[in-house]
């Protein structure tokens, strides 16, 4: 049985064509657990090929699938499969599964619960290789951790001001400089309340001027929210403009 007939059986020719094209575009394999009181599953041809096991692979069962899952993920993945869900309940999980040629790779499993007229509960879903996505996400997380640590050591923070929305974003280190805690919620435009009252008007004027000049460079005093201590800080920034020349 080829991949196309395997994954589109029981459909009309037109439905089969549409589903086949969609599956090829998404590069996803299909799986089905028709009776959760038994261990037998159904895996599509693409599901098997994503695992590098097109030929001579053991029977499709819950046990054989869980055996391929990374030991650190196995217990939680088995719980993901067997979890009780409402009818039409959906779930998703990223899990490391062993590919026969490439070793462990990250796969995204999606599933939906259905109940047949007989009352039998079935679980069906898709699987897609997301190794590259996970690795990019983790590298971004590592980069963010390094930047946060570097700012902590240097006592330097960074900030952004969305002029169109009039919303401000501050890094974790800026929260610490202002004597605030990230876990207490976004500081946003509330940061201006930390500026010394005698410097506040001048600072706001300089920020407005930076919309025209394209840069901001100012020293001003703040009053730390936690201790009330007055500290001098220096801030500088660059204004970005959209295609129409409006500051953003």
Rosetta silent file (secondary structure, phi, psi, omega in degrees, C-alpha in Angstrom):
SEQUENCE: XXXXXXXXXXXXXXXXXXXXXXXXXXXXXXXXXXXXXXXXXXXXXXXXXXXXXXXXXXXXXXXXXXXXXXXXXXXXXXXXXXXXXXXXXXXXXXXXXXXXXXXXXXXXXXXXXXXXXXXXXXXXXXXXXXXXXXXXXXXXXXXXXXXXXXXXXXXXXXXXXXXXXXXXXXXXXXXXXXXXXXXXXXXXXXXXXXXXXXXXXXXXXXXXXXXXXXXXXXXXXXXXXXXXXXXXXXXXXXXXXXXXXXXX
SCORE:     score description
SCORE:     0.000 S_00000001
   1 L     0.000  127.382 -178.865    0.000    0.000    0.000 S_00000001
   2 L   -83.000  171.131 -175.307    1.500    3.342   -0.990 S_00000001
   3 H   -59.121  -39.303 -174.998    1.517    6.466    1.171 S_00000001
   4 H   -66.338  -49.670 -179.411   -1.352    8.063   -0.708 S_00000001
   5 H   -69.534  -30.290 -179.782   -3.806    5.186   -0.421 S_00000001
   6 H   -65.654  -40.830 -172.373   -2.654    4.504    3.139 S_00000001
   7 H   -94.680   -6.976 -175.999   -3.418    8.004    4.403 S_00000001
   8 L  -128.985   19.171 -178.154   -6.597    8.751    2.431 S_00000001
   9 L   -62.376  143.065  177.162   -8.501    5.497    2.482 S_00000001
  10 L    86.813   -0.825 -179.123  -12.291    5.768    2.678 S_00000001
  11 L  -102.460  158.374  173.525  -12.433    9.230    1.099 S_00000001
  12 L   -67.781  164.569 -177.768  -13.899   10.298   -2.231 S_00000001
  13 H   -59.433  -42.037 -178.966  -11.412   10.950   -5.031 S_00000001
  14 H   -67.279  -43.511  177.795  -11.709   14.718   -4.658 S_00000001
  15 H   -63.646  -38.423  179.983  -11.337   14.585   -0.872 S_00000001
  16 H   -63.078  -44.228  179.421   -8.415   12.226   -1.269 S_00000001
  17 H   -60.638  -46.438 -177.229   -6.624   14.610   -3.627 S_00000001
  18 H   -65.244  -45.369 -178.907   -7.120   17.590   -1.299 S_00000001
  19 H   -66.856  -39.626 -179.716   -6.043   15.752    1.844 S_00000001
  20 H   -62.367  -43.753  179.310   -3.049   14.202    0.137 S_00000001
  21 H   -64.788  -39.982 -179.707   -1.810   17.610   -1.069 S_00000001
  22 H   -65.173  -42.017 -179.563   -2.342   19.126    2.381 S_00000001
  23 H   -66.309  -40.196  178.943   -0.464   16.329    4.113 S_00000001
  24 H   -65.783  -40.197 -179.791    2.451   16.546    1.714 S_00000001
  25 H   -65.745  -40.063 -178.568    2.632   20.327    2.154 S_00000001
  26 H   -81.858  -15.164 -178.287    2.575   20.074    5.952 S_00000001
  27 L    54.519   49.621 -179.844    4.931   17.075    5.959 S_00000001
  28 L  -115.917  144.801  173.237    2.905   15.429    8.710 S_00000001
  29 E   -97.890  154.679 -179.959    2.310   11.798    9.483 S_00000001
  30 E  -107.934  149.647  174.741   -1.011   10.449   10.719 S_00000001
  31 E  -145.056  156.670 -177.591   -1.714    8.095   13.600 S_00000001
  32 E  -147.752  134.336  174.029   -4.812    6.601   15.140 S_00000001
  33 E  -117.240   90.254 -169.265   -5.538    4.774   18.383 S_00000001
  34 L   -69.426  -24.856 -177.839   -8.991    3.347   17.607 S_00000001
  35 L  -143.448  107.439 -174.633   -9.653    1.648   20.939 S_00000001
  36 L   -73.771   -3.185  172.956   -7.988    2.942   24.091 S_00000001
  37 L   -85.630   -6.879  178.971   -8.779   -0.309   25.908 S_00000001
  38 L  -124.588  168.042 -176.899   -6.286   -2.010   23.556 S_00000001
  39 L   -97.917   -9.209 -176.298   -2.731   -1.177   22.541 S_00000001
  40 E   -67.560  135.560  176.928   -3.082   -1.507   18.747 S_00000001
  41 L  -125.326  172.398  170.732   -2.533    1.679   16.742 S_00000001
  42 E  -124.865  131.485  178.376   -2.445    2.662   13.085 S_00000001
  43 E  -121.662  134.626  177.768    0.454    4.638   11.643 S_00000001
  44 L   -73.358  168.403  178.509    0.503    6.130    8.166 S_00000001
  45 H   -61.402  -39.693 -179.358    3.373    5.582    5.770 S_00000001
  46 H   -68.580  -35.533  175.801    4.599    9.140    6.350 S_00000001
  47 H   -56.977  -47.025 -179.222    4.496    8.611   10.117 S_00000001
  48 H   -66.388  -41.289 -177.465    6.819    5.627    9.709 S_00000001
  49 H   -68.544  -31.424  176.066    9.141    7.394    7.280 S_00000001
  50 H   -63.181  -26.789  177.180    9.521   10.352    9.663 S_00000001
  51 L   -91.962    0.846  179.809   10.887    7.833   12.132 S_00000001
  52 L    68.056   32.811 -173.194   13.142    6.321    9.452 S_00000001
  53 L  -135.230   50.024 -178.254   11.381    2.976    9.800 S_00000001
  54 L   -65.831  -36.843 -173.269    9.529    2.368    6.549 S_00000001
  55 L  -115.246  143.230  170.800   10.522   -1.289    6.270 S_00000001
  56 L    62.589   28.747 -178.511   10.578   -4.165    8.719 S_00000001
  57 L   -90.586  152.280 -179.613    9.293   -2.158   11.670 S_00000001
  58 L   -62.461  167.787 -177.821    7.523   -3.731   14.617 S_00000001
  59 L   -58.107  149.719  179.294    3.746   -3.639   14.939 S_00000001
  60 L   -79.523  102.146  178.021    2.101   -0.260   15.528 S_00000001
  61 E  -136.225  163.592  176.597    1.230   -0.285   19.213 S_00000001
  62 H   -60.148  -41.280 -177.986    1.244    2.196   22.064 S_00000001
  63 H   -64.302  -43.104 -178.488    4.078    0.238   23.681 S_00000001
  64 H   -68.283  -32.956  177.044    6.279    0.245   20.560 S_00000001
  65 H   -69.740  -46.965 -179.523    5.765    3.986   20.111 S_00000001
  66 H   -62.830  -29.409  179.155    6.539    4.787   23.739 S_00000001
  67 H   -65.941  -26.370 -179.989    9.663    2.622   23.490 S_00000001
  68 H   -83.386  -14.382 -177.761   10.994    5.023   20.830 S_00000001
  69 E   -75.267  143.635  178.861   10.431    8.067   23.023 S_00000001
  70 L   -54.297  137.010 -178.622   13.421    9.536   24.862 S_00000001
  71 H   -51.891  -34.898 -179.237   13.640    8.080   28.399 S_00000001
  72 H   -72.873  -20.397 -178.384   13.336   11.557   29.928 S_00000001
  73 H  -104.154  -10.257 -167.150   10.110   12.200   27.981 S_00000001
  74 H   -61.326  -49.063 -176.173    8.601    8.729   28.048 S_00000001
  75 H   -62.266  -45.252 -179.057    6.465    8.908   31.187 S_00000001
  76 H   -68.512  -32.368  178.691    4.950   12.285   30.360 S_00000001
  77 H   -69.505  -41.382  177.674    4.330   11.244   26.743 S_00000001
  78 H   -62.938  -36.847  176.162    2.494    8.096   27.797 S_00000001
  79 H   -66.609  -36.576  177.194    0.397   10.239   30.124 S_00000001
  80 H   -60.770  -42.636 -179.658   -0.299   12.583   27.192 S_00000001
  81 H   -68.890  -41.309 -172.485   -1.642    9.668   25.151 S_00000001
  82 H   -92.120   -1.533 -176.716   -3.744    8.131   27.912 S_00000001
  83 L   -61.867  141.737  176.142   -5.075   11.345   29.478 S_00000001
  84 L   -75.778  131.071  179.797   -8.849   11.640   29.770 S_00000001
  85 L  -135.057  153.199  176.143  -10.226   14.379   27.530 S_00000001
  86 L   -67.813  162.191  178.318  -13.717   15.596   26.668 S_00000001
  87 L   -58.432  135.390 -175.258  -15.185   14.605   23.336 S_00000001
  88 L    67.143   14.491  176.202  -13.493   16.575   20.547 S_00000001
  89 L   -70.746  137.777 -177.832  -10.859   17.594   23.097 S_00000001
  90 E  -114.956  153.638  178.042   -7.541   18.560   21.498 S_00000001
  91 E  -152.564  162.303 -179.064   -4.008   18.484   22.850 S_00000001
  92 E  -146.424  145.156  178.740   -0.452   19.041   21.651 S_00000001
  93 E  -154.328  137.040  172.744    2.966   17.988   22.884 S_00000001
  94 E   -95.595  128.047 -173.324    6.574   18.266   21.676 S_00000001
  95 E  -142.184  145.407  174.841    8.499   15.073   22.392 S_00000001
  96 E   -84.486  125.358 -179.412   11.874   13.554   21.501 S_00000001
  97 E  -129.203  143.797 -174.739   11.497   10.350   19.502 S_00000001
  98 E   -81.201  119.307  172.221   14.261    8.135   18.122 S_00000001
  99 E   -88.707  137.980 -173.442   14.694    8.166   14.355 S_00000001
 100 L   -60.346  -32.862 -177.776   16.407    5.007   13.078 S_00000001
 101 L  -101.534  -31.438 -170.286   19.033    6.945   11.091 S_00000001
 102 L  -108.773    2.209 -178.629   19.263   10.334   12.796 S_00000001
 103 E    77.115 -159.373 -176.637   18.880    9.543   16.473 S_00000001
 104 E   -71.428  132.710  175.893   16.520   11.494   18.716 S_00000001
 105 E  -133.282  158.328  179.741   14.588   14.299   17.061 S_00000001
 106 E   -86.819  130.988  177.397   11.812   16.578   18.274 S_00000001
 107 E  -126.266  142.509  176.725    8.307   15.803   17.027 S_00000001
 108 E  -101.106  115.711  177.791    5.084   17.711   17.594 S_00000001
 109 E   -97.834  129.365  172.303    2.161   15.420   18.327 S_00000001
 110 E  -120.609  144.650 -178.726   -1.374   16.755   17.989 S_00000001
 111 E  -146.278  159.742  176.197   -4.439   14.720   18.854 S_00000001
 112 E  -138.978  136.630  179.459   -8.219   14.861   19.071 S_00000001
 113 E   -92.524  136.659  176.464  -10.526   12.619   21.080 S_00000001
 114 E  -132.359  156.718  177.612  -13.675   11.197   19.485 S_00000001
 115 E  -126.811  123.466  179.605  -16.425    8.919   20.730 S_00000001
 116 L   -75.976  166.989  179.165  -18.120    6.432   18.415 S_00000001
 117 L   -58.612  -29.163  179.318  -21.827    5.613   18.557 S_00000001
 118 L   -73.458   -9.457 -177.009  -20.884    2.445   20.416 S_00000001
 119 L    95.465   -6.785 -179.175  -19.345    4.589   23.141 S_00000001
 120 L   -69.440  133.984 -179.229  -15.814    3.561   22.212 S_00000001
 121 E   -93.423  131.319  177.899  -13.240    6.344   22.660 S_00000001
 122 E  -121.637  155.530  179.285  -10.724    6.903   19.864 S_00000001
 123 E  -131.804  122.210 -178.674   -7.677    9.124   19.641 S_00000001
 124 E  -129.023  153.407 -178.886   -6.390   10.402   16.305 S_00000001
 125 E  -171.486 -169.891 -179.983   -3.703   12.862   15.419 S_00000001
 126 E  -127.430  164.155  176.454   -0.713   14.049   13.449 S_00000001
 127 E  -141.111  135.172 -179.065    3.045   14.112   13.965 S_00000001
 128 E  -138.947  141.727  178.026    5.568   16.559   12.497 S_00000001
 129 E   -74.711  118.358 -179.188    9.336   16.944   12.840 S_00000001
 130 L  -122.233   25.867 -177.339    9.971   20.268   14.635 S_00000001
 131 H   -55.832  -47.047 -178.587   13.634   19.729   15.545 S_00000001
 132 H   -62.544  -41.457  179.864   14.809   22.881   13.763 S_00000001
 133 H   -63.081  -45.370 -178.976   12.078   24.986   15.402 S_00000001
 134 H   -63.885  -42.124 -179.467   12.886   23.687   18.876 S_00000001
 135 H   -64.478  -39.012  177.527   16.619   24.235   18.390 S_00000001
 136 H   -65.004  -44.664  179.112   16.029   27.835   17.237 S_00000001
 137 H   -60.047  -42.103 -178.145   13.732   28.493   20.224 S_00000001
 138 H   -70.672  -34.671  177.283   16.298   27.081   22.631 S_00000001
 139 H   -67.676  -38.246  176.451   19.127   29.089   21.092 S_00000001
 140 H   -63.739  -39.460  178.066   17.025   32.240   21.461 S_00000001
 141 H   -64.317  -41.630  178.564   16.406   31.341   25.110 S_00000001
 142 H   -64.401  -41.929  179.243   20.142   30.816   25.678 S_00000001
 143 H   -62.587  -41.307  179.226   20.915   34.139   23.996 S_00000001
 144 H   -63.801  -41.140  178.710   18.327   35.886   26.159 S_00000001
 145 H   -63.313  -42.051  179.610   19.800   34.357   29.322 S_00000001
 146 H   -64.035  -43.112 -179.622   23.304   35.472   28.333 S_00000001
 147 H   -65.119  -41.131  179.230   22.126   39.012   27.588 S_00000001
 148 H   -62.466  -41.363  179.637   20.228   39.189   30.876 S_00000001
 149 H   -68.150  -40.395  178.983   23.297   38.029   32.800 S_00000001
 150 H   -63.530  -40.462  178.591   25.573   40.468   30.952 S_00000001
 151 H   -66.566  -37.195  179.466   23.227   43.348   31.754 S_00000001
 152 H   -62.924  -43.134 -178.472   23.078   42.291   35.395 S_00000001
 153 H   -67.415  -41.371 -176.547   26.871   42.302   35.664 S_00000001
 154 H   -85.399   -8.817 -174.618   27.257   45.638   33.856 S_00000001
 155 L    55.117   49.897  178.783   24.180   47.193   35.534 S_00000001
 156 L  -129.072  132.725  177.656   22.931   48.204   32.086 S_00000001
 157 L  -119.090  168.254  174.930   19.369   47.754   30.844 S_00000001
 158 L  -128.510  158.300 -174.171   17.636   48.262   27.524 S_00000001
 159 E  -146.605  159.089  175.604   14.240   49.661   26.660 S_00000001
 160 E  -137.147  144.198  176.624   11.832   50.174   23.776 S_00000001
 161 E  -125.516  112.978  174.817    9.069   52.731   23.271 S_00000001
 162 E   -82.196  101.767 -173.127    6.316   51.899   20.785 S_00000001
 163 L   -65.876  -40.263 -178.889    5.356   55.442   19.845 S_00000001
 164 L   -61.070  -41.475 -179.782    2.222   54.480   17.918 S_00000001
 165 L   -93.627   -8.692 -175.804    0.780   52.555   20.849 S_00000001
 166 L    54.068   49.413  179.426    2.508   54.689   23.471 S_00000001
 167 E  -122.128  140.802 -179.442    3.721   51.511   25.178 S_00000001
 168 E  -115.823  143.414  174.654    7.092   50.968   26.831 S_00000001
 169 E  -122.515  136.066 -179.600    9.041   47.747   27.342 S_00000001
 170 E  -125.907  142.974  176.943   11.915   47.469   29.838 S_00000001
 171 L   -73.089  166.368 -178.799   14.469   44.704   30.307 S_00000001
 172 H   -58.916  -38.479 -177.882   14.767   42.817   33.590 S_00000001
 173 H   -66.937  -34.547  176.904   17.862   44.780   34.561 S_00000001
 174 H   -65.195  -36.096  174.394   16.030   48.085   34.133 S_00000001
 175 H   -57.403  -45.753 -179.319   13.391   46.781   36.525 S_00000001
 176 H   -65.713  -38.916  178.990   16.155   46.155   39.059 S_00000001
 177 H   -61.574  -38.905  179.787   17.693   49.592   38.433 S_00000001
 178 L   -81.468   -2.634  179.679   14.321   51.193   39.131 S_00000001
 179 L    75.420   30.339 -179.845   13.890   49.047   42.242 S_00000001
 180 L  -114.487  165.715  179.030   10.934   47.129   40.814 S_00000001
 181 L  -115.453  132.285 -179.928   10.211   43.420   40.486 S_00000001
 182 H   -59.355  -39.355 -176.485    9.354   41.784   37.156 S_00000001
 183 H   -66.252  -13.272  177.703    6.988   39.362   38.903 S_00000001
 184 H   -81.558   -1.525  177.611    4.845   42.295   40.077 S_00000001
 185 L   110.338  163.351 -178.342    3.750   42.846   36.479 S_00000001
 186 L   -57.745  135.835  177.672    4.755   45.022   33.511 S_00000001
 187 L   -79.968  -36.899  176.704    5.981   48.464   34.477 S_00000001
 188 H    52.398 -137.437 -179.701    5.105   49.903   31.063 S_00000001
 189 H   -71.963   -6.988  177.299    4.631   53.645   31.080 S_00000001
 190 H   -64.598  -12.218 -179.515    4.663   53.516   34.884 S_00000001
 191 H   -61.378  -28.939 -177.564    8.444   53.851   34.666 S_00000001
 192 H   -63.801  -24.820  178.744    8.020   57.639   34.355 S_00000001
 193 H   -70.358  -18.297  177.653    6.745   57.677   37.942 S_00000001
 194 H   -82.129  -13.799  179.668   10.201   56.483   39.008 S_00000001
 195 E   -75.296  138.590  178.810   11.811   59.586   37.504 S_00000001
 196 L   -55.388  135.910 -174.940   12.574   62.356   40.011 S_00000001
 197 H   -56.751  -32.216 -178.702    9.802   64.928   39.934 S_00000001
 198 H   -75.123  -16.814 -178.510   12.267   67.738   39.196 S_00000001
 199 H  -106.351   -9.625 -169.836   13.586   65.910   36.086 S_00000001
 200 H   -63.941  -47.023 -177.070   10.349   64.462   34.757 S_00000001
 201 H   -62.608  -43.761  179.352    9.192   67.399   32.601 S_00000001
 202 H   -63.795  -41.391 -179.193   12.592   67.823   30.944 S_00000001
 203 H   -63.632  -43.765  179.541   12.875   64.088   30.257 S_00000001
 204 H   -62.539  -39.616  178.925    9.454   63.923   28.617 S_00000001
 205 H   -64.081  -39.438  179.395   10.352   66.927   26.438 S_00000001
 206 H   -67.929  -37.121  176.975   13.598   65.248   25.340 S_00000001
 207 H   -64.374  -41.691  178.087   11.749   62.059   24.450 S_00000001
 208 H   -64.845  -39.223 -179.650    9.315   64.055   22.325 S_00000001
 209 H   -65.183  -32.320 -178.317   12.213   65.872   20.657 S_00000001
 210 H   -64.275  -21.273  175.947   13.848   62.554   19.783 S_00000001
 211 H   -62.471  -32.054 -178.542   10.942   61.845   17.417 S_00000001
 212 H   -91.573  -40.722 -174.223   12.282   64.651   15.229 S_00000001
 213 H   -81.695  -25.639  179.513   16.032   64.399   15.817 S_00000001
 214 L    91.580   -0.920  178.534   16.277   60.620   15.614 S_00000001
 215 E  -148.365  161.265  179.743   18.243   60.162   18.838 S_00000001
 216 E  -138.021  131.467 -179.768   17.894   60.480   22.597 S_00000001
 217 E  -152.588  109.526 -172.014   20.701   61.095   25.078 S_00000001
 218 E  -153.839  143.076  171.538   19.933   62.294   28.579 S_00000001
 219 E  -107.617  137.797 -179.262   21.021   61.953   32.200 S_00000001
 220 E  -155.565  166.977 -179.406   18.372   62.176   34.892 S_00000001
 221 E   -96.284  146.568  172.135   17.581   61.146   38.425 S_00000001
 222 E  -123.706  160.571  174.022   15.320   58.310   39.495 S_00000001
 223 E  -116.744  110.003 -177.213   13.821   57.419   42.856 S_00000001
 224 L   -57.941  132.052 -175.268   14.091   53.682   43.429 S_00000001
 225 L   -68.391  -30.368 -175.242   10.676   52.269   44.152 S_00000001
 226 L   -83.001  -36.407 -173.673   11.895   49.751   46.748 S_00000001
 227 L  -115.468  -14.722 -176.262   14.215   51.941   48.861 S_00000001
 228 L    77.877    6.016 -179.009   13.372   55.534   47.907 S_00000001
 229 L   -72.215  138.749  177.415   17.046   56.077   47.082 S_00000001
 230 E   -90.125  127.004  179.760   17.830   58.764   44.508 S_00000001
 231 E  -131.634  147.192  174.493   20.178   57.564   41.731 S_00000001
 232 E   -91.936  135.635  174.006   21.541   59.168   38.576 S_00000001
 233 E  -133.249  157.371  177.844   21.225   57.187   35.344 S_00000001
 234 E  -119.144  132.856 -178.698   22.173   57.911   31.750 S_00000001
 235 E  -129.548  142.708  173.618   19.949   56.826   28.867 S_00000001
 236 E  -145.098  154.843 -177.793   20.358   56.993   25.131 S_00000001
 237 E  -160.503  172.360 -179.210   18.398   55.659   22.205 S_00000001
 238 E  -127.542  135.948  179.853   17.739   55.844   18.484 S_00000001
 239 L   -87.687  133.372  176.043   14.410   56.607   16.801 S_00000001
 240 L  -103.615  149.162 -176.770   13.224   54.276   14.045 S_00000001
 241 E  -125.861  148.425  178.055   10.927   55.442   11.236 S_00000001
 242 L   -83.491 -174.936 -175.590    8.445   53.648    9.006 S_00000001
 243 L   -65.035  -20.272  179.164    8.345   53.855    5.206 S_00000001
 244 L   -91.997    0.133  179.673    6.337   57.093    5.416 S_00000001
 245 L    85.960    9.839  178.970    8.938   58.745    7.647 S_00000001
 246 L   -88.086  138.496  179.393    6.796   58.562   10.785 S_00000001
 247 E   -65.546  141.101 -179.187    8.563   57.649   14.050 S_00000001
 248 L  -117.647    0.000    0.000    7.724   54.186   15.328 S_00000001
